[in-house]
Coordinates of C-alpha atoms and ligand atoms in Angstrom, one line a residue:
M3 CA -102.3 -109.3 -42.5
P4 CA -104.4 -112.4 -42.2
T5 CA -105.9 -113.0 -38.8
E6 CA -107.1 -116.2 -37.2
N7 CA -110.7 -115.7 -38.4
S8 CA -110.0 -114.6 -41.9
A9 CA -107.8 -117.7 -42.3
V10 CA -111.0 -119.6 -42.8
A11 CA -111.5 -117.8 -46.1
T12 CA -107.9 -117.4 -47.2
S13 CA -106.2 -120.6 -46.1
P14 CA -105.0 -123.3 -48.5
A15 CA -107.7 -125.5 -46.9
A16 CA -110.5 -123.3 -48.0
A17 CA -108.9 -122.9 -51.4
A18 CA -108.9 -126.7 -51.9
S19 CA -111.8 -127.9 -53.9
Q20 CA -114.9 -129.1 -52.1
P21 CA -114.0 -132.6 -50.8
Q22 CA -115.6 -135.5 -52.5
D23 CA -116.0 -138.6 -50.4
F24 CA -118.5 -141.4 -49.8
I25 CA -120.2 -139.6 -46.9
R26 CA -120.7 -136.4 -48.8
Q27 CA -122.0 -138.5 -51.7
I28 CA -124.6 -140.1 -49.4
V29 CA -125.6 -136.7 -48.2
R30 CA -125.9 -135.3 -51.7
D31 CA -128.0 -138.3 -52.8
D32 CA -130.3 -138.0 -49.8
L33 CA -130.8 -134.4 -50.5
A34 CA -131.4 -135.0 -54.2
Q35 CA -134.0 -137.6 -53.3
G36 CA -135.7 -135.2 -50.9
R37 CA -135.2 -137.5 -47.9
H38 CA -134.3 -134.5 -45.7
A39 CA -135.1 -130.8 -45.7
V40 CA -132.0 -130.0 -43.8
V41 CA -128.8 -131.9 -43.1
H42 CA -128.3 -132.3 -39.4
T43 CA -125.2 -133.8 -37.9
R44 CA -123.7 -133.8 -34.4
F45 CA -120.3 -134.2 -32.7
P46 CA -120.7 -136.2 -29.5
P47 CA -117.6 -136.2 -27.3
E48 CA -117.6 -137.7 -23.8
P49 CA -116.4 -135.0 -21.4
N50 CA -113.8 -137.3 -19.8
G51 CA -110.8 -135.5 -21.2
Y52 CA -109.7 -132.9 -23.7
L53 CA -110.0 -133.3 -27.4
H54 CA -107.1 -134.7 -29.4
I55 CA -105.9 -134.5 -33.0
G56 CA -108.1 -137.5 -33.9
H57 CA -111.2 -135.6 -32.8
A58 CA -110.2 -132.9 -35.3
K59 CA -111.2 -135.3 -38.0
A60 CA -114.6 -136.0 -36.5
I61 CA -115.2 -132.3 -35.9
C62 CA -114.2 -131.2 -39.3
L63 CA -116.4 -133.9 -40.9
S64 CA -119.6 -133.4 -38.9
F65 CA -119.4 -129.6 -38.7
G66 CA -117.9 -129.3 -42.2
I67 CA -120.6 -131.3 -43.9
A68 CA -123.3 -129.3 -42.0
R69 CA -121.7 -126.1 -43.2
E70 CA -121.2 -127.2 -46.8
F71 CA -124.8 -128.3 -47.2
G72 CA -126.3 -125.4 -45.4
G73 CA -127.3 -127.6 -42.4
W74 CA -126.7 -127.8 -38.7
C75 CA -124.4 -129.5 -36.4
N76 CA -125.0 -130.0 -32.7
L77 CA -122.4 -130.3 -30.1
R78 CA -123.6 -133.0 -27.8
L79 CA -121.8 -133.9 -24.6
D80 CA -122.2 -137.6 -24.1
D81 CA -122.3 -137.5 -20.3
T82 CA -123.6 -140.9 -19.4
N83 CA -120.6 -142.0 -17.3
P84 CA -120.7 -139.8 -14.2
G85 CA -117.6 -140.0 -12.1
K86 CA -115.2 -140.0 -15.0
E87 CA -116.6 -136.8 -16.5
D88 CA -115.9 -133.2 -15.4
P89 CA -117.4 -129.8 -16.2
E90 CA -113.8 -128.6 -16.8
F91 CA -113.7 -130.8 -19.8
V92 CA -117.0 -129.6 -21.1
E93 CA -115.7 -126.0 -21.2
G94 CA -112.4 -127.2 -22.7
I95 CA -114.3 -129.1 -25.5
K96 CA -116.4 -126.0 -26.3
E97 CA -113.3 -123.8 -26.5
D98 CA -111.5 -126.3 -28.7
V99 CA -114.3 -126.7 -31.2
R100 CA -114.6 -123.0 -31.6
W101 CA -110.8 -122.6 -31.9
L102 CA -110.9 -125.1 -34.8
G103 CA -113.3 -122.7 -36.5
F104 CA -116.8 -124.2 -35.9
E105 CA -119.9 -123.1 -34.1
W106 CA -122.7 -125.5 -33.1
H107 CA -126.4 -125.1 -33.9
A108 CA -127.4 -126.3 -30.4
L109 CA -125.5 -127.4 -27.4
R110 CA -126.9 -130.5 -25.9
H111 CA -126.1 -133.1 -23.2
A112 CA -127.2 -136.7 -23.2
S113 CA -128.3 -136.0 -19.7
D114 CA -130.8 -133.5 -21.0
Y115 CA -132.7 -136.6 -22.1
F116 CA -132.5 -138.8 -19.0
E117 CA -136.3 -138.6 -18.5
V118 CA -137.0 -139.5 -22.2
F119 CA -134.6 -142.5 -22.0
Y120 CA -136.4 -143.7 -18.9
R121 CA -139.8 -143.4 -20.4
S122 CA -138.6 -145.1 -23.5
A123 CA -137.2 -148.0 -21.4
I124 CA -140.6 -148.4 -19.8
K125 CA -142.1 -148.6 -23.3
L126 CA -139.6 -151.3 -24.3
I127 CA -140.6 -153.3 -21.1
K128 CA -144.3 -152.9 -21.9
D129 CA -143.6 -154.0 -25.5
G130 CA -142.0 -157.2 -24.1
V131 CA -138.5 -156.4 -25.5
A132 CA -136.7 -155.5 -22.3
Y133 CA -136.3 -157.2 -19.0
V134 CA -134.6 -156.8 -15.6
D135 CA -131.8 -159.3 -15.1
D136 CA -130.3 -160.2 -11.7
L137 CA -127.1 -161.8 -13.1
D138 CA -124.0 -159.9 -12.0
A139 CA -121.4 -158.6 -14.5
E140 CA -119.3 -161.8 -14.3
Q141 CA -122.2 -164.1 -14.8
M142 CA -123.5 -162.0 -17.7
R143 CA -120.1 -162.3 -19.4
A144 CA -120.2 -166.1 -18.9
Y145 CA -123.7 -166.3 -20.4
R146 CA -122.8 -164.1 -23.3
G147 CA -120.9 -166.8 -25.2
T148 CA -118.0 -166.0 -27.6
L149 CA -117.5 -165.2 -31.2
T150 CA -117.7 -168.9 -32.0
E151 CA -120.2 -170.0 -29.4
P152 CA -123.8 -168.7 -29.0
G153 CA -124.8 -167.2 -25.6
R154 CA -127.3 -168.7 -23.2
N155 CA -130.5 -167.1 -22.0
S156 CA -130.5 -165.6 -18.6
P157 CA -132.7 -167.4 -16.1
F158 CA -134.4 -164.0 -15.6
R159 CA -135.2 -163.5 -19.3
E160 CA -138.8 -164.8 -19.0
R161 CA -140.0 -162.4 -16.2
T162 CA -143.4 -161.1 -16.9
V163 CA -144.0 -157.5 -18.1
A164 CA -145.6 -156.6 -14.7
E165 CA -142.6 -158.0 -12.8
N166 CA -140.1 -156.2 -15.0
L167 CA -142.0 -152.9 -14.7
D168 CA -142.1 -153.2 -10.9
L169 CA -138.4 -154.0 -10.7
F170 CA -137.4 -151.3 -13.1
V171 CA -139.4 -148.6 -11.3
R172 CA -137.7 -149.8 -8.1
M173 CA -134.3 -149.6 -9.7
R174 CA -135.1 -146.0 -10.6
A175 CA -136.2 -145.4 -7.0
G176 CA -132.8 -146.4 -5.7
E177 CA -134.0 -149.6 -3.9
F178 CA -131.2 -151.9 -5.2
A179 CA -127.4 -151.9 -4.8
D180 CA -125.0 -150.9 -7.6
G181 CA -124.6 -153.8 -10.0
S182 CA -127.3 -156.0 -8.5
K183 CA -129.7 -155.5 -11.4
T184 CA -129.5 -154.5 -15.0
L185 CA -132.2 -153.7 -17.6
R186 CA -131.4 -155.6 -20.8
A187 CA -132.9 -155.6 -24.3
R188 CA -134.4 -158.9 -25.2
I189 CA -133.0 -159.5 -28.7
D190 CA -131.2 -162.8 -29.4
M191 CA -128.6 -164.6 -27.3
A192 CA -127.5 -166.6 -30.3
S193 CA -127.0 -163.7 -32.6
G194 CA -123.7 -163.8 -34.6
N195 CA -123.3 -160.2 -33.6
I196 CA -122.4 -160.2 -29.9
N197 CA -123.7 -156.6 -29.5
L198 CA -127.2 -158.1 -30.1
R199 CA -127.0 -160.7 -27.3
D200 CA -129.4 -158.9 -25.0
P201 CA -127.2 -155.8 -24.4
A202 CA -127.6 -153.8 -21.2
I203 CA -129.8 -150.7 -21.4
Y204 CA -129.5 -149.4 -17.8
R205 CA -127.2 -150.1 -15.0
I206 CA -127.4 -149.1 -11.3
R207 CA -124.8 -146.6 -10.3
K208 CA -125.3 -144.4 -7.3
V209 CA -122.9 -141.7 -8.4
T210 CA -123.5 -138.0 -8.5
H211 CA -123.8 -136.6 -12.0
Q212 CA -122.3 -133.3 -12.9
N213 CA -125.6 -132.1 -14.4
T214 CA -128.4 -134.1 -12.7
G215 CA -126.8 -134.4 -9.3
D216 CA -128.3 -137.3 -7.3
A217 CA -131.6 -137.4 -9.3
W218 CA -130.7 -140.7 -10.9
P219 CA -129.4 -143.9 -9.4
I220 CA -129.5 -145.6 -12.8
Y221 CA -127.6 -144.5 -15.9
P222 CA -128.3 -145.5 -19.6
M223 CA -125.7 -147.4 -21.6
Y224 CA -123.9 -145.6 -24.5
D225 CA -125.5 -147.8 -27.2
Y226 CA -129.0 -146.9 -26.0
A227 CA -128.5 -143.2 -25.1
H228 CA -126.5 -142.4 -28.2
C229 CA -128.9 -143.4 -30.9
L230 CA -131.9 -142.1 -29.0
S231 CA -130.2 -138.7 -28.6
D232 CA -129.6 -138.7 -32.4
A233 CA -133.2 -139.5 -33.0
L234 CA -134.5 -136.9 -30.6
E235 CA -132.4 -134.1 -32.1
G236 CA -133.5 -135.0 -35.6
I237 CA -130.0 -135.9 -36.7
T238 CA -130.0 -137.1 -40.3
H239 CA -126.4 -138.4 -40.6
S240 CA -124.8 -139.7 -37.5
L241 CA -121.1 -139.9 -38.4
C242 CA -118.8 -142.0 -36.2
T243 CA -115.6 -144.1 -36.4
L244 CA -115.4 -147.7 -37.7
E245 CA -115.4 -149.4 -34.3
F246 CA -119.1 -148.6 -34.1
E247 CA -119.9 -150.5 -37.4
D248 CA -120.8 -153.7 -35.4
H249 CA -123.1 -151.6 -33.2
R250 CA -125.1 -150.3 -36.1
P251 CA -127.7 -153.1 -36.0
L252 CA -128.3 -152.3 -32.3
Y253 CA -128.5 -148.6 -33.1
D254 CA -131.2 -149.3 -35.6
W255 CA -132.9 -151.7 -33.3
F256 CA -133.3 -149.2 -30.5
V257 CA -134.4 -146.4 -32.9
D258 CA -137.0 -148.7 -34.4
K259 CA -138.3 -150.2 -31.2
V260 CA -138.6 -147.0 -29.3
D261 CA -139.9 -145.1 -32.4
L262 CA -139.7 -141.6 -31.0
P263 CA -141.3 -139.8 -34.0
G264 CA -144.4 -142.0 -33.4
H265 CA -144.6 -141.5 -29.7
P266 CA -144.6 -137.8 -28.7
Q267 CA -145.6 -138.7 -25.1
L268 CA -142.1 -140.1 -24.7
W269 CA -140.4 -136.7 -25.3
Q270 CA -143.1 -134.5 -23.9
G271 CA -141.7 -131.6 -21.9
L272 CA -138.4 -131.3 -23.9
V273 CA -139.7 -128.4 -26.0
E274 CA -141.1 -126.7 -22.9
A275 CA -137.6 -127.1 -21.3
G276 CA -136.2 -125.1 -24.2
L277 CA -134.8 -128.1 -26.1
H278 CA -136.4 -127.9 -29.5
T279 CA -136.7 -131.3 -30.9
E280 CA -138.1 -132.9 -34.0
P281 CA -137.5 -136.6 -33.7
A282 CA -136.6 -138.4 -36.9
K283 CA -134.9 -141.7 -37.9
P284 CA -131.2 -141.1 -38.0
R285 CA -128.7 -143.0 -40.1
Q286 CA -125.3 -144.0 -38.7
I287 CA -122.3 -143.9 -41.1
E288 CA -118.9 -145.0 -40.1
F289 CA -115.5 -143.7 -41.3
S290 CA -111.9 -144.7 -40.4
R291 CA -110.2 -143.0 -37.5
L292 CA -107.4 -140.6 -37.9
N293 CA -104.2 -142.3 -36.7
L294 CA -100.9 -140.5 -36.8
S295 CA -97.5 -141.9 -36.3
Y296 CA -95.5 -140.7 -33.3
C297 CA -98.8 -139.9 -31.6
I298 CA -101.0 -141.3 -28.9
T299 CA -104.7 -140.7 -29.5
S300 CA -106.3 -142.3 -26.5
K301 CA -107.8 -140.0 -23.9
R302 CA -107.0 -142.6 -21.2
K303 CA -103.3 -142.5 -22.1
L304 CA -103.2 -138.8 -22.6
A305 CA -104.7 -138.5 -19.1
Q306 CA -102.0 -140.8 -17.8
L307 CA -99.2 -138.6 -19.3
V308 CA -100.8 -135.7 -17.4
S309 CA -101.4 -137.5 -14.1
E310 CA -98.0 -139.1 -13.9
G311 CA -96.3 -135.8 -14.7
H312 CA -94.7 -136.8 -18.0
V313 CA -96.0 -133.4 -19.3
D314 CA -96.9 -130.1 -17.7
G315 CA -100.7 -130.5 -18.3
W316 CA -103.3 -131.2 -21.0
D317 CA -102.1 -128.1 -22.9
D318 CA -98.4 -129.0 -22.8
P319 CA -97.2 -128.3 -26.3
R320 CA -95.8 -131.8 -26.5
M321 CA -99.3 -133.2 -26.2
N322 CA -101.5 -134.1 -29.3
T323 CA -104.5 -132.6 -27.6
L324 CA -106.0 -129.7 -29.5
R325 CA -105.0 -127.3 -26.7
G326 CA -101.5 -128.7 -26.7
L327 CA -101.2 -128.3 -30.5
R328 CA -102.7 -124.8 -30.1
R329 CA -100.1 -123.8 -27.5
R330 CA -97.4 -125.2 -29.7
G331 CA -98.5 -122.8 -32.5
F332 CA -100.4 -125.2 -34.8
T333 CA -103.2 -123.4 -36.6
P334 CA -106.8 -124.3 -37.0
A335 CA -106.4 -123.9 -40.8
G336 CA -103.4 -126.2 -40.8
L337 CA -105.4 -128.9 -38.9
R338 CA -108.4 -128.5 -41.3
L339 CA -106.0 -128.8 -44.2
L340 CA -104.7 -132.1 -42.7
V341 CA -108.2 -133.5 -42.4
D342 CA -108.9 -132.5 -46.1
R343 CA -105.6 -134.1 -47.2
V344 CA -106.2 -137.3 -45.3
G345 CA -109.7 -137.6 -46.8
V346 CA -112.6 -139.8 -45.6
S347 CA -112.8 -143.5 -46.2
K348 CA -113.5 -146.8 -44.5
Q349 CA -109.8 -147.8 -44.8
N350 CA -107.9 -147.8 -41.6
S351 CA -104.4 -146.4 -42.0
V352 CA -101.7 -144.5 -40.1
I353 CA -100.8 -141.1 -41.4
D354 CA -97.2 -140.0 -41.2
Y355 CA -96.7 -137.2 -38.7
A356 CA -94.7 -135.5 -41.4
V357 CA -98.0 -135.0 -43.3
L358 CA -99.4 -133.0 -40.4
E359 CA -96.2 -131.0 -40.1
G360 CA -96.3 -130.3 -43.9
C361 CA -99.9 -128.9 -43.6
I362 CA -98.9 -126.7 -40.7
R363 CA -95.9 -125.4 -42.6
E364 CA -98.0 -124.7 -45.6
D365 CA -100.4 -122.6 -43.6
L366 CA -97.7 -120.9 -41.5
D367 CA -95.6 -120.0 -44.6
A368 CA -98.6 -118.1 -46.0
T369 CA -99.7 -116.5 -42.7
S370 CA -96.6 -115.8 -40.6
A371 CA -94.5 -112.7 -40.7
R372 CA -90.7 -113.2 -40.7
R373 CA -88.4 -112.2 -37.9
M374 CA -84.8 -112.8 -37.0
A375 CA -83.7 -114.6 -33.9
V376 CA -80.5 -116.3 -32.8
L377 CA -80.8 -119.4 -30.6
D378 CA -77.2 -120.4 -30.0
P379 CA -75.4 -117.1 -30.1
L380 CA -71.8 -116.3 -31.2
K381 CA -70.7 -112.7 -31.0
L382 CA -69.5 -111.2 -34.3
V383 CA -67.8 -107.8 -34.3
L384 CA -67.6 -105.8 -37.5
T385 CA -64.3 -104.0 -36.9
N386 CA -64.8 -101.5 -39.7
V387 CA -68.2 -100.3 -38.4
P388 CA -67.6 -97.5 -36.0
H389 CA -68.2 -97.9 -32.3
G390 CA -71.6 -96.6 -31.4
H391 CA -72.9 -96.8 -35.0
E392 CA -76.6 -97.5 -35.0
E393 CA -78.7 -97.8 -38.1
M394 CA -82.3 -98.8 -38.8
L395 CA -82.7 -101.2 -41.8
S396 CA -86.0 -101.8 -43.4
F397 CA -87.0 -105.4 -43.9
P398 CA -90.0 -106.9 -45.6
N399 CA -92.2 -108.9 -43.2
H400 CA -92.9 -111.5 -45.8
P401 CA -90.9 -112.4 -48.9
K402 CA -94.0 -113.3 -51.0
D403 CA -96.7 -111.1 -49.6
E404 CA -96.3 -107.3 -49.7
S405 CA -99.5 -106.9 -47.6
F406 CA -97.4 -107.8 -44.6
G407 CA -95.5 -104.5 -44.9
T408 CA -92.1 -103.8 -43.6
R409 CA -90.4 -103.3 -40.3
E410 CA -87.3 -101.6 -38.9
L411 CA -84.4 -103.7 -37.7
P412 CA -81.5 -102.1 -35.7
F413 CA -78.0 -102.8 -37.0
S414 CA -74.8 -102.0 -35.2
R415 CA -71.1 -103.0 -34.9
E416 CA -71.8 -106.1 -32.8
V417 CA -74.2 -108.8 -33.8
W418 CA -75.1 -112.3 -32.7
I419 CA -75.0 -115.0 -35.2
E420 CA -75.8 -118.7 -34.9
R421 CA -72.8 -120.6 -33.6
E422 CA -73.3 -123.4 -36.1
D423 CA -73.0 -120.8 -39.0
F424 CA -69.3 -120.7 -38.4
A425 CA -66.8 -123.5 -38.7
E426 CA -63.1 -123.2 -37.9
V427 CA -62.4 -126.4 -39.8
P428 CA -65.2 -126.5 -42.3
P429 CA -66.5 -129.9 -43.3
K430 CA -66.7 -130.6 -47.0
G431 CA -69.5 -128.6 -48.6
F432 CA -69.8 -126.1 -45.8
H433 CA -70.6 -122.7 -47.4
R434 CA -71.2 -120.6 -44.4
L435 CA -68.6 -118.6 -42.4
K436 CA -65.1 -119.9 -42.0
P437 CA -61.7 -118.3 -41.4
D438 CA -61.0 -115.9 -44.3
G439 CA -64.3 -116.8 -45.8
E440 CA -67.1 -114.6 -46.9
V441 CA -70.8 -114.7 -46.3
R442 CA -73.8 -112.4 -46.7
L443 CA -75.2 -111.0 -43.5
R444 CA -78.9 -111.0 -44.3
G445 CA -80.1 -107.5 -45.5
V446 CA -76.7 -105.9 -44.6
G447 CA -73.9 -106.9 -47.0
I448 CA -71.0 -109.2 -47.4
I449 CA -68.7 -109.8 -44.5
R450 CA -65.2 -111.4 -44.3
C451 CA -64.0 -113.4 -41.3
E452 CA -60.6 -111.9 -40.2
R453 CA -59.9 -113.2 -36.7
M454 CA -61.1 -115.7 -34.1
I455 CA -61.0 -114.6 -30.5
K456 CA -60.8 -117.5 -28.0
D457 CA -60.9 -117.7 -24.3
G458 CA -58.3 -119.3 -22.0
E459 CA -59.7 -122.8 -22.6
G460 CA -59.6 -122.4 -26.4
K461 CA -63.3 -121.9 -26.8
L462 CA -64.3 -119.5 -29.5
V463 CA -65.9 -116.4 -28.0
E464 CA -65.9 -113.8 -30.7
L465 CA -65.4 -113.4 -34.4
H466 CA -63.9 -110.3 -35.9
C467 CA -65.0 -109.5 -39.4
T468 CA -65.1 -106.7 -41.8
L469 CA -68.1 -105.5 -43.8
D470 CA -67.5 -104.8 -47.5
P471 CA -69.0 -101.2 -47.8
D472 CA -69.6 -101.7 -51.5
S473 CA -71.7 -104.7 -50.9
R474 CA -74.3 -103.0 -48.7
H475 CA -77.9 -103.8 -49.4
G476 CA -79.2 -101.6 -52.2
L477 CA -75.8 -100.7 -53.7
P478 CA -74.7 -102.0 -57.1
G479 CA -72.0 -104.1 -55.4
A480 CA -74.7 -105.9 -53.4
D481 CA -75.1 -108.3 -56.3
R482 CA -71.7 -109.8 -55.8
K483 CA -72.2 -113.6 -55.4
V484 CA -71.3 -115.4 -52.1
K485 CA -72.4 -118.9 -51.4
S486 CA -74.4 -118.3 -48.2
T487 CA -76.6 -115.9 -46.3
I488 CA -76.8 -116.0 -42.6
H489 CA -79.2 -114.4 -40.1
W490 CA -78.2 -112.2 -37.2
V491 CA -79.5 -109.8 -34.5
S492 CA -77.9 -106.6 -33.2
A493 CA -76.3 -107.6 -29.9
G494 CA -77.0 -104.2 -28.3
H495 CA -80.6 -104.2 -29.3
A496 CA -81.6 -107.9 -29.1
V497 CA -84.1 -109.0 -26.4
A498 CA -83.3 -112.2 -24.5
A499 CA -86.0 -114.7 -24.7
E500 CA -86.9 -118.1 -23.4
V501 CA -87.3 -120.4 -26.4
R502 CA -88.9 -123.8 -26.0
L503 CA -87.8 -126.2 -28.7
Y504 CA -90.5 -128.9 -29.1
D505 CA -90.3 -132.0 -31.1
R506 CA -92.3 -135.2 -31.5
Q507 CA -93.6 -136.6 -28.2
F508 CA -92.5 -140.2 -29.0
D509 CA -89.3 -141.5 -30.6
V510 CA -90.9 -144.3 -32.7
P511 CA -93.7 -144.2 -35.2
A512 CA -96.0 -146.6 -33.3
P513 CA -95.3 -146.1 -29.6
D514 CA -98.4 -148.1 -28.8
G515 CA -97.7 -151.1 -31.0
E516 CA -93.9 -151.5 -31.0
E517 CA -93.1 -155.2 -30.6
D518 CA -89.9 -154.6 -28.7
G519 CA -91.3 -155.5 -25.3
K520 CA -91.2 -151.8 -24.1
S521 CA -94.2 -150.0 -22.8
W522 CA -95.4 -147.0 -24.7
L523 CA -94.2 -144.8 -21.8
E524 CA -90.7 -145.9 -22.5
H525 CA -91.0 -144.5 -26.0
I526 CA -91.4 -140.9 -24.8
N527 CA -88.9 -138.8 -26.7
P528 CA -86.6 -137.2 -24.0
G529 CA -85.7 -134.5 -26.6
A530 CA -89.4 -133.5 -27.1
K531 CA -88.8 -130.3 -25.1
R532 CA -85.6 -128.4 -24.8
V533 CA -85.4 -124.9 -23.4
V534 CA -82.7 -122.4 -24.5
Q535 CA -82.1 -118.7 -24.1
G536 CA -82.2 -117.0 -27.5
W537 CA -81.9 -113.4 -28.7
L538 CA -84.7 -111.8 -30.7
E539 CA -84.9 -108.7 -32.8
P540 CA -87.0 -106.1 -30.9
A541 CA -90.0 -106.5 -33.2
A542 CA -90.3 -110.2 -32.3
A543 CA -90.3 -109.5 -28.6
Q544 CA -93.2 -107.1 -29.1
A545 CA -95.5 -110.0 -30.1
Q546 CA -98.9 -110.6 -28.7
P547 CA -99.5 -113.9 -27.0
E548 CA -100.2 -116.5 -29.7
Q549 CA -98.7 -114.4 -32.5
R550 CA -96.8 -116.6 -34.9
F551 CA -93.6 -115.9 -36.8
Q552 CA -91.1 -117.6 -39.0
F553 CA -87.7 -117.1 -37.4
E554 CA -85.7 -117.0 -40.5
R555 CA -83.8 -120.2 -41.2
L556 CA -84.9 -121.7 -37.9
G557 CA -88.6 -122.6 -38.1
Y558 CA -92.0 -121.4 -37.1
F559 CA -92.5 -120.1 -33.6
V560 CA -95.4 -118.8 -31.5
A561 CA -95.4 -116.4 -28.5
D562 CA -96.6 -118.6 -25.7
R563 CA -100.3 -118.1 -24.9
F564 CA -99.8 -117.9 -21.2
D565 CA -96.2 -117.1 -20.4
H566 CA -95.1 -114.6 -23.0
R567 CA -94.6 -110.9 -22.1
P568 CA -92.9 -108.4 -24.3
D569 CA -90.4 -107.6 -21.5
A570 CA -89.9 -111.3 -20.9
P571 CA -90.6 -113.1 -24.2
V572 CA -91.3 -116.8 -24.3
F573 CA -91.5 -118.5 -27.7
N574 CA -92.4 -122.1 -28.6
R575 CA -91.1 -123.8 -31.7
T576 CA -94.1 -125.1 -33.6
V577 CA -92.2 -126.9 -36.4
T578 CA -88.8 -126.7 -38.1
L579 CA -88.6 -125.5 -41.6
R580 CA -87.7 -128.9 -43.0
D581 CA -88.4 -132.4 -41.9
I582 CA -85.4 -133.4 -39.8
W583 CA -86.9 -136.8 -39.0
A584 CA -86.9 -138.0 -42.6
R585 CA -83.3 -137.0 -42.9
Q586 CA -82.4 -139.0 -39.9
A587 CA -84.3 -142.0 -41.1
G588 CA -82.3 -141.7 -44.4
Q589 CA -85.3 -141.0 -46.5
Ligands
ATP2 P1 -110.8 -142.1 -26.7 O1 -110.9 -143.5 -27.1 O2 -109.6 -141.4 -26.9 O3 -111.5 -141.9 -25.3 P2 -113.3 -141.7 -27.9 O4 -113.5 -142.1 -29.2 O5 -113.9 -142.4 -26.8 O6 -111.8 -141.4 -27.7 P3 -115.2 -139.6 -27.7 O7 -115.2 -138.4 -26.8 O8 -116.2 -140.7 -27.5 O9 -113.8 -140.2 -27.7 O10 -115.2 -139.2 -29.2 C1 -116.1 -138.3 -29.8 C2 -116.2 -138.6 -31.3 O11 -114.9 -138.4 -31.9 C3 -116.7 -140.0 -31.6 O12 -117.7 -139.9 -32.6 C4 -115.5 -140.7 -32.2 O13 -115.8 -141.6 -33.2 C5 -114.6 -139.5 -32.7 N1 -113.2 -139.8 -32.7 C6 -112.5 -140.2 -31.6 N2 -111.2 -140.5 -31.9 C7 -111.1 -140.3 -33.2 C8 -110.0 -140.4 -34.2 N3 -108.8 -140.8 -33.9 N4 -110.3 -140.1 -35.5 C9 -111.5 -139.7 -35.9 N5 -112.6 -139.6 -35.0 C10 -112.4 -139.9 -33.7
MG3 MG1 -115.9 -142.9 -26.6

């Protein structure tokens, strides 16, 4: 039976042909022209939250390209914002990347390079292209200008190199208050690209850092730290999302002005510290974000869902975090398949959530054993089966894959069926069980409904049926045609289970952008989690945590990673067998 790891080799994702997109084309051309000996990428999350479905695209791309071209991909924690970042998230990110099926070449932190960043800033000051500014944040904004108006030079822009050096060294020594001084690049306050209007390089923040403690009262800005980290690690192709396109000129500016390959004294000590480095000039390439309908993919908003108690944590199966999706039963191969299907381009678009569900179903159909479970039970008594009769029936675990083997399923006089599989007054086109009607009991034979038993209030509590002995599975009469087959479990053998029925977290395609005056929080789907007590065949209850099944006719389910025990089973519904949302929308 396929396991999690072998899924890498056997999944539909792996079977798909090698993706062809503009980034892979660039990589191929660069290799053909001998520009790089080895392709080296990186995935650079900020450890201020857990990874979400959008990150899956960035991970699959950077790690995937490295793997396809025999290169390397680093996992780099972009930890330049102390206070918002947490070691808990670092561990979570590592776990999620591995779960998706990838392993990093080296694990790095932007904070590993704080000393290099500092020395490089000194170089920029000495070269006359960086200065210490005393404007506060508000004044700086006012001086920056707008998209249509050029900015104005700061009155501190013409400080001498000596003065700038003195002030910057004192900033580093902790002499000045938070926000009172900033180190800025001296580029062009009139640039059409606002990112080039003397962007900040360092700000003063006396905050304890999770790795460097209180060693630094100043912290580098993202635009400065990111490109230099890429250069230090010898990253050849730095892949990021489109919102960084306007930052690329600044990325290149810092890389060129600092020139790490030409100035080994700047990164002296890194190798001794065990951080092998071979600085090079990296190239930034942007691609469009993965946006999914019915989803929120902003860490800030996901954090809000957690902190305000709308969900039971970052790994709540309603969440579109990787750990939420994992707990819900989504598979790494299914997510990789989604990224392949969606492809890579510079075109921003929103992918229908149904595409994701389709990918998950495709993977689960191939990789999940079948089981029977009843979620809304109605007792059915087979009156011509003797009291105390007990029989073990052999069932294939997978209809299309014999390698899954078979299992034994107990059958007896009393079974549970799904309440909705019976209709006293059948609507038009209803082919399941009805008074005097016949249906096939999956793997058993054809039954006829003889009597309904109701309680004092008229509620149906039991059905009495007879089993046609000639129609038993395996006998010649089993071929007799009936319109429907229903699933069941033996009432005396079934194991009670908590079953958590999950659905989309939001009730509109664009919870964030609906123009109906409602906040995104008001679009939380109240039906996204429903808990019922169901009955499982014994072989389903015996599952290991995270084992996935198709419960026949109901959907794909996973034994909860944390709460499931064979003597107290807990299953989560991953996805229904068909798209119920499209039907509701009349598609
Ligand atoms: P958020 O805005 O939710 O905080 P982020 O982009 O700030 O997300 P990072 O931790 O900085 O999160 O992201 C790490 C990498 O993942 C970046 O290179 C970023 O471009 C990429 N990424 C983030 N969201 C998506 C997405 N929806 N689709 C593709 N890549 C993404
Ligand atoms: Mg970010």
